[in-house]
PDB file of C-alpha atoms and ligand atoms in Angstrom:
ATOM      1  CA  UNK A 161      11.418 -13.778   2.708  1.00 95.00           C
ATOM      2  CA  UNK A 162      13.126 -11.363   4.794  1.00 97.00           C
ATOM      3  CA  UNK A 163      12.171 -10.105   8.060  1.00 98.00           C
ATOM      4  CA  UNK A 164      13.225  -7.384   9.889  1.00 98.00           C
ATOM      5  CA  UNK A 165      12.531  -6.701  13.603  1.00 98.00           C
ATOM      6  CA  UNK A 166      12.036  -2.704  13.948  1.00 98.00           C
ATOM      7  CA  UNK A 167      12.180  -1.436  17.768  1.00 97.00           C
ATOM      8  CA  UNK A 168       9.466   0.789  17.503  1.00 97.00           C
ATOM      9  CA  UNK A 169       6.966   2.361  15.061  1.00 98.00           C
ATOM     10  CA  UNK A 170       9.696   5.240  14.246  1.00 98.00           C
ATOM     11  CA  UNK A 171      12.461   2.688  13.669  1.00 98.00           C
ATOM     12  CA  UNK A 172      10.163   0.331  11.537  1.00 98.00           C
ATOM     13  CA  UNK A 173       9.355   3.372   9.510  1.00 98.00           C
ATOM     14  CA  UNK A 174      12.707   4.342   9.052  1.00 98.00           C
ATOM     15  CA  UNK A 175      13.566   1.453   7.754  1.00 98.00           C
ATOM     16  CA  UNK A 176      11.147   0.879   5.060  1.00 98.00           C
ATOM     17  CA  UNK A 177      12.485   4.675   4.016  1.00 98.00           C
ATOM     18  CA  UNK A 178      15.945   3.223   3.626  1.00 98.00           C
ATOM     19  CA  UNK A 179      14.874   0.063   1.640  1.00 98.00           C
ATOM     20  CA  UNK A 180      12.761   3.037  -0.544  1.00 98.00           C
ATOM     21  CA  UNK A 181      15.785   4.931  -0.906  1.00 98.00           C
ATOM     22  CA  UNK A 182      17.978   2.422  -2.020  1.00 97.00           C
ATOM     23  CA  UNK A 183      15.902   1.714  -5.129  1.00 96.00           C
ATOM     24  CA  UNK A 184      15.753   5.459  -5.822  1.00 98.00           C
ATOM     25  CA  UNK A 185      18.545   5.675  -5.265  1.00 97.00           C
ATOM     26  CA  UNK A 186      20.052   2.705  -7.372  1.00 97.00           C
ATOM     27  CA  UNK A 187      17.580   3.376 -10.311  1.00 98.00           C
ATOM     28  CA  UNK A 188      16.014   7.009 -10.142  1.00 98.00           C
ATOM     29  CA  UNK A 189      13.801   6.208 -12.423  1.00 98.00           C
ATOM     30  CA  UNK A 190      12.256   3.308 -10.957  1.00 98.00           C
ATOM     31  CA  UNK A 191       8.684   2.324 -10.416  1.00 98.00           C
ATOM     32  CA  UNK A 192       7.068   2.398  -6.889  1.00 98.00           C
ATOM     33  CA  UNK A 193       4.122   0.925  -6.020  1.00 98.00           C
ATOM     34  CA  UNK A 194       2.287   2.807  -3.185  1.00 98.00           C
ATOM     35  CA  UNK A 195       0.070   2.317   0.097  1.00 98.00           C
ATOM     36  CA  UNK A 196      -1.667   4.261   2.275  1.00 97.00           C
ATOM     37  CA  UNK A 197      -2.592   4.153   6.267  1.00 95.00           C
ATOM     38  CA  UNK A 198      -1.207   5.041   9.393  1.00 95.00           C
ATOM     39  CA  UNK A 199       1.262   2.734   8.900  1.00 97.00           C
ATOM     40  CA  UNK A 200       2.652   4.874   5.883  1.00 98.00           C
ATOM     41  CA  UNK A 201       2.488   8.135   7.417  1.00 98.00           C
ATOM     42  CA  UNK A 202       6.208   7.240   9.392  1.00 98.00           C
ATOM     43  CA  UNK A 203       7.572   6.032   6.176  1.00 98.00           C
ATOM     44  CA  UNK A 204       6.572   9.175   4.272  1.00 98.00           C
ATOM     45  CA  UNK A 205       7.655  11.376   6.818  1.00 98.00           C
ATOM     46  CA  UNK A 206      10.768   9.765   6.987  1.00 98.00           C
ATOM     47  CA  UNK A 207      11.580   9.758   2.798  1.00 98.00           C
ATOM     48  CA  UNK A 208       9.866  13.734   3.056  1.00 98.00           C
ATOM     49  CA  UNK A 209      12.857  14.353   5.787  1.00 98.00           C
ATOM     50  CA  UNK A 210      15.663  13.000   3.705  1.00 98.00           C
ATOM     51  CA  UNK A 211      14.500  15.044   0.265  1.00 98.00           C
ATOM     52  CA  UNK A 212      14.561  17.920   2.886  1.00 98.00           C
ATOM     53  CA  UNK A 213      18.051  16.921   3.497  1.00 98.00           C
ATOM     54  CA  UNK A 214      18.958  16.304  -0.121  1.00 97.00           C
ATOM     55  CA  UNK A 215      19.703  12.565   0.183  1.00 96.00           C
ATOM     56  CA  UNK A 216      17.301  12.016  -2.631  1.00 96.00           C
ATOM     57  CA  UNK A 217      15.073  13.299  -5.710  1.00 98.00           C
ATOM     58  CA  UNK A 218      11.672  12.295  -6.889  1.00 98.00           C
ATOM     59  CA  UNK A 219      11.920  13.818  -9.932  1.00 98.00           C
ATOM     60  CA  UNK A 220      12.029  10.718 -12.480  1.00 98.00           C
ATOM     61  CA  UNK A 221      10.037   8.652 -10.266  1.00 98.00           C
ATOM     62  CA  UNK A 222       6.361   7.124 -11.300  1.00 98.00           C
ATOM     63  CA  UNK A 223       3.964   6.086  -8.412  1.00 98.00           C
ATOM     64  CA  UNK A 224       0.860   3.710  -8.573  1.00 98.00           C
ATOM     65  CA  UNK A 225      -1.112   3.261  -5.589  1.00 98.00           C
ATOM     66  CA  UNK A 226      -2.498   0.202  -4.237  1.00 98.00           C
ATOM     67  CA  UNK A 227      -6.172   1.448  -4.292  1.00 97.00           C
ATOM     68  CA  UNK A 228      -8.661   3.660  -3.586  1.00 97.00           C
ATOM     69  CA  UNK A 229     -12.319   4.248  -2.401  1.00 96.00           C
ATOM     70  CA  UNK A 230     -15.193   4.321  -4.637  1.00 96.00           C
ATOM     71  CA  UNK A 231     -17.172   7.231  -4.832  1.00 93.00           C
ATOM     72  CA  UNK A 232     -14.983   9.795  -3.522  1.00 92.00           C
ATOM     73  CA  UNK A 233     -13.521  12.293  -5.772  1.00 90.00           C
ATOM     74  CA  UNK A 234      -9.565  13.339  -5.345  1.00 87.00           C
ATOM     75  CA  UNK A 235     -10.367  16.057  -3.461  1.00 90.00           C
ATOM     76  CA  UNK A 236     -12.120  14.962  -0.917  1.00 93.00           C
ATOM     77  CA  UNK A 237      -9.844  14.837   2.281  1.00 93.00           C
ATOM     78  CA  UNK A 238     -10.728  11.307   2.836  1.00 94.00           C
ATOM     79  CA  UNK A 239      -9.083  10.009  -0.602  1.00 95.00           C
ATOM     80  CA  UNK A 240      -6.782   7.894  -0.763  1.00 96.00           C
ATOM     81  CA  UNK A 241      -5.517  10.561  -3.695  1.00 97.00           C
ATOM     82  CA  UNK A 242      -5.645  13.489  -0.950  1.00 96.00           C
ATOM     83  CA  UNK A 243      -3.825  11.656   1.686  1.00 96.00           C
ATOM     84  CA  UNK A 244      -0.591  11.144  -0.607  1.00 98.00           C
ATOM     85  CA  UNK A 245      -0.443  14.324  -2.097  1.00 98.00           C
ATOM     86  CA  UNK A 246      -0.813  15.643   2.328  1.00 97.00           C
ATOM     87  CA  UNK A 247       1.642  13.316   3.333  1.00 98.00           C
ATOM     88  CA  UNK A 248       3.950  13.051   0.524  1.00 98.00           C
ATOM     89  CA  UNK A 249       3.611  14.209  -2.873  1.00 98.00           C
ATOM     90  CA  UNK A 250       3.021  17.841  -1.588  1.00 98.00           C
ATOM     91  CA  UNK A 251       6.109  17.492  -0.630  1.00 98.00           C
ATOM     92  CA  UNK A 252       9.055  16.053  -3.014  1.00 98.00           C
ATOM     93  CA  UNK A 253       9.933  17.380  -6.508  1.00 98.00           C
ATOM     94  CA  UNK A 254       7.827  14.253  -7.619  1.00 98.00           C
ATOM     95  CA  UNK A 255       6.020  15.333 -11.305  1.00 98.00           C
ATOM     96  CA  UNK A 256       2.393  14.509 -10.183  1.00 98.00           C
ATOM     97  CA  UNK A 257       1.716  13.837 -13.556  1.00 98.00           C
ATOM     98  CA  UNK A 258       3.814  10.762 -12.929  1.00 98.00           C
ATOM     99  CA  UNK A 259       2.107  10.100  -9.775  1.00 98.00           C
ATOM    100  CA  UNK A 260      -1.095   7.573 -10.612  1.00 98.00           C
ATOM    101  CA  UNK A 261      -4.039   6.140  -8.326  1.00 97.00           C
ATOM    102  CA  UNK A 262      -7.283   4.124  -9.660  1.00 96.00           C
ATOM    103  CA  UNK A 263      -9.972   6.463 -10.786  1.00 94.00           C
ATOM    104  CA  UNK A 264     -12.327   6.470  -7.468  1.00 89.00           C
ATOM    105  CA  UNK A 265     -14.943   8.936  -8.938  1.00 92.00           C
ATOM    106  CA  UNK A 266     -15.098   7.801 -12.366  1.00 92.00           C
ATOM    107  CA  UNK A 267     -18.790   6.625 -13.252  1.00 91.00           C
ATOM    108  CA  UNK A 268     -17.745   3.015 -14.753  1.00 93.00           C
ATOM    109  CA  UNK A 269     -15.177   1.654 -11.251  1.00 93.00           C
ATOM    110  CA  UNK A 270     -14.806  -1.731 -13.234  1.00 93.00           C
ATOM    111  CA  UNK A 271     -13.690  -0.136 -16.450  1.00 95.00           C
ATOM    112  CA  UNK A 272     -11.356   2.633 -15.124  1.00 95.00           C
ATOM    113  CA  UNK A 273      -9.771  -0.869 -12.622  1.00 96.00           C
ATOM    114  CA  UNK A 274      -8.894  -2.445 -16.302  1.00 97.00           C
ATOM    115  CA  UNK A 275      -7.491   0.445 -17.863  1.00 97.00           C
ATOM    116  CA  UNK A 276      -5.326   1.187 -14.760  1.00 98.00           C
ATOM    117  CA  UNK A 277      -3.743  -2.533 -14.964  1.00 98.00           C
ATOM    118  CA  UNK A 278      -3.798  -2.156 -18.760  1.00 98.00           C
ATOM    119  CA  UNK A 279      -1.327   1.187 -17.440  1.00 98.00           C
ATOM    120  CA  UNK A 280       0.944  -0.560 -15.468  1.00 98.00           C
ATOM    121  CA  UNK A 281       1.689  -2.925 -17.802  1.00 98.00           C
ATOM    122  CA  UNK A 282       2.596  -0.899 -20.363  1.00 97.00           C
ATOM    123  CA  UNK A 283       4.655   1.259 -18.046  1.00 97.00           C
ATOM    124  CA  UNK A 284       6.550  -1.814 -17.594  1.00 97.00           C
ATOM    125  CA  UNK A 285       5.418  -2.741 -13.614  1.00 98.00           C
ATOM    126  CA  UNK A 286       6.288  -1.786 -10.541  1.00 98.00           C
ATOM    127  CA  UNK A 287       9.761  -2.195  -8.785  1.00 98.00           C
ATOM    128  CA  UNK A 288       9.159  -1.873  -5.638  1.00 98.00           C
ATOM    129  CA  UNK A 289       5.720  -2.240  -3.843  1.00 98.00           C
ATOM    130  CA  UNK A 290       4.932  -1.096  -0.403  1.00 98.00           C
ATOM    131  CA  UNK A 291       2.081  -2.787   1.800  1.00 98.00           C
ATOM    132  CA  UNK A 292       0.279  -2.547   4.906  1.00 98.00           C
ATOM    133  CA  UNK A 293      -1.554  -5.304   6.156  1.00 98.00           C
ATOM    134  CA  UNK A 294      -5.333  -4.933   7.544  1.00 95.00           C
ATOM    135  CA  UNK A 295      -6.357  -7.320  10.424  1.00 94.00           C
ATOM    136  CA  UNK A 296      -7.967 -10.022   8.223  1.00 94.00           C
ATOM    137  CA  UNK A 297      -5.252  -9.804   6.188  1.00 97.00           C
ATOM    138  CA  UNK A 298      -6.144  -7.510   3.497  1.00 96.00           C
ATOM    139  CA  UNK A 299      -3.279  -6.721   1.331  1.00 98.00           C
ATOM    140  CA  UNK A 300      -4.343  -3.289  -0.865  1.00 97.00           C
ATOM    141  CA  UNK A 301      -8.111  -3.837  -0.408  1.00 95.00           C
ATOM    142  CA  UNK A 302      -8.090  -7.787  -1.333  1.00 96.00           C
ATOM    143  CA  UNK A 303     -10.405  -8.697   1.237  1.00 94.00           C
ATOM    144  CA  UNK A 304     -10.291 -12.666   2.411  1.00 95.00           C
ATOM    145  CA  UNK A 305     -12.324 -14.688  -0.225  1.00 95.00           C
ATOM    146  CA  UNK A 306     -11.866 -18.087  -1.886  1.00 96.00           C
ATOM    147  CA  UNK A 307      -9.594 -17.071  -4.807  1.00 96.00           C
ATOM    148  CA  UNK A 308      -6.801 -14.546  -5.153  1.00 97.00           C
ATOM    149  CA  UNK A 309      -8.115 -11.997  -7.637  1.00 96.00           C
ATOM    150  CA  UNK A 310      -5.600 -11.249 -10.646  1.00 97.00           C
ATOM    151  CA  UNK A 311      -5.640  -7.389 -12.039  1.00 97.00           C
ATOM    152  CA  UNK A 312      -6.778  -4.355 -10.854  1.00 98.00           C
ATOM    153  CA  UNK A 313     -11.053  -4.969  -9.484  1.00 97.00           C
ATOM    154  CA  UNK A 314     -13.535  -3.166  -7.666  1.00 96.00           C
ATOM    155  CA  UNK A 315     -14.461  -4.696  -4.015  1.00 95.00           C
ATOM    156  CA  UNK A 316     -17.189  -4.635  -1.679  1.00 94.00           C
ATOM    157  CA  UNK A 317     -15.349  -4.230   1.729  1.00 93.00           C
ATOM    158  CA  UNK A 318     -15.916  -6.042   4.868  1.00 90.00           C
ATOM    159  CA  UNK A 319     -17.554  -4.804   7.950  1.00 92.00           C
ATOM    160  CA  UNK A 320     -14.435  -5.347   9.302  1.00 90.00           C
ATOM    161  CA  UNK A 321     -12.102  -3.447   7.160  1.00 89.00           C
ATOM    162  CA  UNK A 322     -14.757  -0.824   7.161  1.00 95.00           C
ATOM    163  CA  UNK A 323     -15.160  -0.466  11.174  1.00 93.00           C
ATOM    164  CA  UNK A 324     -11.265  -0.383  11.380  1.00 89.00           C
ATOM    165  CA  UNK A 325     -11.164   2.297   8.700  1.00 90.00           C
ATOM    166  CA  UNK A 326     -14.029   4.455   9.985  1.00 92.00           C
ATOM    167  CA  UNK A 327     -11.408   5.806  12.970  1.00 89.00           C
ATOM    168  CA  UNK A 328     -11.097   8.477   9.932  1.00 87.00           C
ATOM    169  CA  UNK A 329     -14.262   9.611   9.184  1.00 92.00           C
ATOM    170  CA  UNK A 330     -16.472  11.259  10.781  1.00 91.00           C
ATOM    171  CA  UNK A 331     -19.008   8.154  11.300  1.00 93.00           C
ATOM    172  CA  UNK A 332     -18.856   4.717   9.926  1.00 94.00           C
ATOM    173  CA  UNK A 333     -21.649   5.385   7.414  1.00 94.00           C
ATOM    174  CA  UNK A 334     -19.545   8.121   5.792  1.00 93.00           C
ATOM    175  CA  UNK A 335     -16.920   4.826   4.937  1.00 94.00           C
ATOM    176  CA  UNK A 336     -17.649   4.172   1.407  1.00 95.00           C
ATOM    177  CA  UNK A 337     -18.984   0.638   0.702  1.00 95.00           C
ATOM    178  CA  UNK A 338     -17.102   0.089  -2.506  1.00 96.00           C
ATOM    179  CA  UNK A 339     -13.048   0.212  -3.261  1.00 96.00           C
ATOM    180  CA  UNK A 340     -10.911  -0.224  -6.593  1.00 97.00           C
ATOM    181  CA  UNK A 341      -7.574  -1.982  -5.437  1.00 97.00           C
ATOM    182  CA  UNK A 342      -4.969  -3.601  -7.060  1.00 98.00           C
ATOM    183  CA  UNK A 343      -5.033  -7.369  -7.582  1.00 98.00           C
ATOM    184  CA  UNK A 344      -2.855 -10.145  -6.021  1.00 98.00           C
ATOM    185  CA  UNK A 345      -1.592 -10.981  -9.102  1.00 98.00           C
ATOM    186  CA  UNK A 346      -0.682  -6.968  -9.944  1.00 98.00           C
ATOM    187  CA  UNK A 347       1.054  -7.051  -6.499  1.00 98.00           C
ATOM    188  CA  UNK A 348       2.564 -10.483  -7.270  1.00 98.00           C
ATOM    189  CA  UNK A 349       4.076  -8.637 -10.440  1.00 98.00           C
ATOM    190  CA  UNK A 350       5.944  -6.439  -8.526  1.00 98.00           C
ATOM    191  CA  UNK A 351       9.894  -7.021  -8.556  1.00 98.00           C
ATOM    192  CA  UNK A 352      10.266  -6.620  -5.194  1.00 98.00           C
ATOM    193  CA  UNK A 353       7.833  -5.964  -2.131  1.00 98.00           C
ATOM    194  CA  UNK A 354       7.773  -4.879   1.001  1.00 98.00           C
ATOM    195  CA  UNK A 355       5.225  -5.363   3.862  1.00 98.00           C
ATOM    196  CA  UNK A 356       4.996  -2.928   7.079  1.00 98.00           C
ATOM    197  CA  UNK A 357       3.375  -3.744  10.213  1.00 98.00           C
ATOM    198  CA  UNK A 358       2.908  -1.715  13.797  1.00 98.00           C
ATOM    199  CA  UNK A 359       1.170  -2.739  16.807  1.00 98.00           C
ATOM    200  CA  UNK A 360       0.630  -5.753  19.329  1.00 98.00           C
ATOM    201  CA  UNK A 361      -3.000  -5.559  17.134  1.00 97.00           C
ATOM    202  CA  UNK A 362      -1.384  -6.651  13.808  1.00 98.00           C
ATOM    203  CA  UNK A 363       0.982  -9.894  16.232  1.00 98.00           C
ATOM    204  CA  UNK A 364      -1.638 -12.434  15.384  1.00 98.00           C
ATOM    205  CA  UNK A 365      -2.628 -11.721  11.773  1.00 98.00           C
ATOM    206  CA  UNK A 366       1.301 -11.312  11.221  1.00 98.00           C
ATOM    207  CA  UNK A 367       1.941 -14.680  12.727  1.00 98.00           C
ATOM    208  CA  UNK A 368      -0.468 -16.446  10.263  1.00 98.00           C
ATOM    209  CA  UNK A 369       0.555 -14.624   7.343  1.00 98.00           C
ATOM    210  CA  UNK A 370       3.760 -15.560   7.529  1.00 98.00           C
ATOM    211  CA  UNK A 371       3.661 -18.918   8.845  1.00 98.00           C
ATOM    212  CA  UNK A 372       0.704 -20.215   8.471  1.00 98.00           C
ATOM    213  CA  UNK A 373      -0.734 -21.795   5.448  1.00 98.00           C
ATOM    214  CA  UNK A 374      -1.198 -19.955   1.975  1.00 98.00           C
ATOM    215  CA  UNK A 375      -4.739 -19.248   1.385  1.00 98.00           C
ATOM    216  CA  UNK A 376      -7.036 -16.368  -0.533  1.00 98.00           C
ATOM    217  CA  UNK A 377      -8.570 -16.683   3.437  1.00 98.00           C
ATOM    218  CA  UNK A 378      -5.793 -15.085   4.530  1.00 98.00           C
ATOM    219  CA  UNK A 379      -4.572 -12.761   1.231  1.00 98.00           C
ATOM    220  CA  UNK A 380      -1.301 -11.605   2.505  1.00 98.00           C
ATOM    221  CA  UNK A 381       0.023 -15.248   2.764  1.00 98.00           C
ATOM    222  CA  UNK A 382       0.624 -15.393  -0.777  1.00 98.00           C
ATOM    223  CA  UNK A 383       3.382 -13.280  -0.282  1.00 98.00           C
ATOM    224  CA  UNK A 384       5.095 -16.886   1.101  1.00 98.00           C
ATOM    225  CA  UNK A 385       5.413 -17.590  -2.598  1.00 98.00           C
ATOM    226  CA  UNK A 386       7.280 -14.168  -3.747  1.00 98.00           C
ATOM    227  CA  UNK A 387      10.820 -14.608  -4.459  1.00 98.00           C
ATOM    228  CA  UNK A 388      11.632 -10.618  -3.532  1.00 98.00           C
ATOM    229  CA  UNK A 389       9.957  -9.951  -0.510  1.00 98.00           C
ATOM    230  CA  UNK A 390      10.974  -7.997   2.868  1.00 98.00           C
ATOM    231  CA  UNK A 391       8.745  -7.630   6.133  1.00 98.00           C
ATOM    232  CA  UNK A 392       9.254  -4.759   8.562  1.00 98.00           C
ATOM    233  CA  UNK A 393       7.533  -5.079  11.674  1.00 98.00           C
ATOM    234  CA  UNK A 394       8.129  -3.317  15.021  1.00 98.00           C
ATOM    235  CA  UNK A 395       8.593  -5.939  18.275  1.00 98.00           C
ATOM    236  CA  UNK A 396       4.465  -5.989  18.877  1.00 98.00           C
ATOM    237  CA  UNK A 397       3.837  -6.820  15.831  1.00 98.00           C
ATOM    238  CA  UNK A 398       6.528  -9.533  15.651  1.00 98.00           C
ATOM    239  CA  UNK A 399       5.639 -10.755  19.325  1.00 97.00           C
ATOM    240  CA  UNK A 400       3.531 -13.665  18.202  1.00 97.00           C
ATOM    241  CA  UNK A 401       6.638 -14.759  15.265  1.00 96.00           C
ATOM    242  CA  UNK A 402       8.671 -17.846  17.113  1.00 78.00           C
TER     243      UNK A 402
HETATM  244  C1  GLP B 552      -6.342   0.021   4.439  1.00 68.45           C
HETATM  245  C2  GLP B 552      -5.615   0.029   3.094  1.00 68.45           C
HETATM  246  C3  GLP B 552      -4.505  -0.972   3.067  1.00 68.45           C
HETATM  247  C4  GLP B 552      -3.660  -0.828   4.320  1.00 68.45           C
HETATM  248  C5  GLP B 552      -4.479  -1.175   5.528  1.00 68.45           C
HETATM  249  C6  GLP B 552      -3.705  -1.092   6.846  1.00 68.45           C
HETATM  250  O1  GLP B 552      -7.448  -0.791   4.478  1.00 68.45           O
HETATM  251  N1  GLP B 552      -6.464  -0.220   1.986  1.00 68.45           N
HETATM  252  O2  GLP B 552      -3.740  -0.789   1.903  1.00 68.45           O
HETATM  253  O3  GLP B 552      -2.576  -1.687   4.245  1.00 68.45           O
HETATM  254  O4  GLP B 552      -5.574  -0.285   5.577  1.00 68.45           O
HETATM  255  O5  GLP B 552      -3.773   0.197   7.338  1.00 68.45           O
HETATM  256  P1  GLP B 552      -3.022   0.716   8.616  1.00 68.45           P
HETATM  257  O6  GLP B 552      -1.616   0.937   8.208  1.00 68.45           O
HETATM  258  O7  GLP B 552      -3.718   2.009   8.946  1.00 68.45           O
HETATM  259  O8  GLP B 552      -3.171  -0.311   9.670  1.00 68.45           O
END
């Protein structure tokens, strides 16, 4: 494992663009696995600046996101759907035919979660994932439990990952209850990963995700046990690493 001390949230975004960029680069039509939050928003801004500036194209690419909410449809501005297309597919000559998310809406969550692992494996997997970390250690919406969960599942979230979340909505009973997110074993498929982190908020669950022990408690420790794996954090959220 790699880790990489960003100065600042601009510079830890920047960085994750590069490290984005070199696989498009390198392969242009690779596979990139896809997350969401306000610790994205940087890195997409950054990879929307160098398409602007020509560095780039999008144009062979396929994206799979981590997850999404249950319940919303891809419209609705609170999607995990809407908030790539706003802050990135809206914006690069990606086909958004190529561009994939679990089915939020769909009537049967736990059937549409199978067919969309059943997809990436027959794409062939992901190359490069991208993750943010929640505070309990969430990696996509694998909540701390007792087991790592395998493929692609439907979750009841945490109060927790709910209250943190609800800074978007309008209310935290507007948060839906329900998520479809990829597995740990999906995200352990990937070829390559790499985790982002901002914030003196993130220090501690950094700290024990990284160094302390490997346990479903803690979901993002797993990552301990992937051979292809790069962290980007900024200096808060590295403060409490030795
Ligand atoms: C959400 C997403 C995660 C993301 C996490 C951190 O719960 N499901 O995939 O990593 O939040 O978000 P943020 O970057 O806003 O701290």
């Amino acid at each position: 494992m790699e880790i990489v001390v960003a100065a600042t949230y601009e510079d830890m975004a920047r960085k994750v663009a590069e490290l984005v960029e070199a696989w498009v680069v390198a392969d242009p039509s690779c596979t990139l696995g896809l997350a969401t939050g306000s610790t994205m928003i940087g890195v997409y801004g950054a990879l929307v600046a160098d398409y602007r500036a020509g560095k780039l194209s999008f144009a062979d690419v396929d994206t799979y996101n981590l997850d999404e909410y249950c319940g919303l449809t891809a419209d609705d501005p609170q999607s995990y759907r809407y908030f790539m297309k706003t802050n990135l597919f809206d914006h690069i000559d990606i086909d958004p035919a190529r561009t994939h998310l679990p089915d939020g809406a769909s009537s049967d969550a736990e059937a549409s979660c199978i067919a969309y692992e059943a997809a990436i494996e027959e794409h062939g997997g992901i190359d490069l994932q991208l993750l943010g970390i929640g505070h309990n250690g969430h990696i996509g919406f694998n909540e701390p439990d007792s087991f790592f969960p395998n493929g692609t599942h439907t979750v009841e979230l945490t109060d927790s990952t709910r209250q943190a979340n609800s800074r978007l909505f309008n209310s935290i009973d507007e948060v839906p209850t329900h998520a479809c997110t990829m597995g740990i074993g999906t995200i352990m498929r990937a070829r390559s990963v790499v985790l982002a982190a901002s914030g003196a908020d993130k220090a501690a669950i950094i700290k024990a995700a990284l160094t302390g022990p490997v346990t479903p408690e803690v979901p993002a420790s797993i990552l301990q046990f992937h051979p292809h794996v790069t962290v980007v954090v900024d200096e808060a959220a590295a403060s409490e690493l030795a």
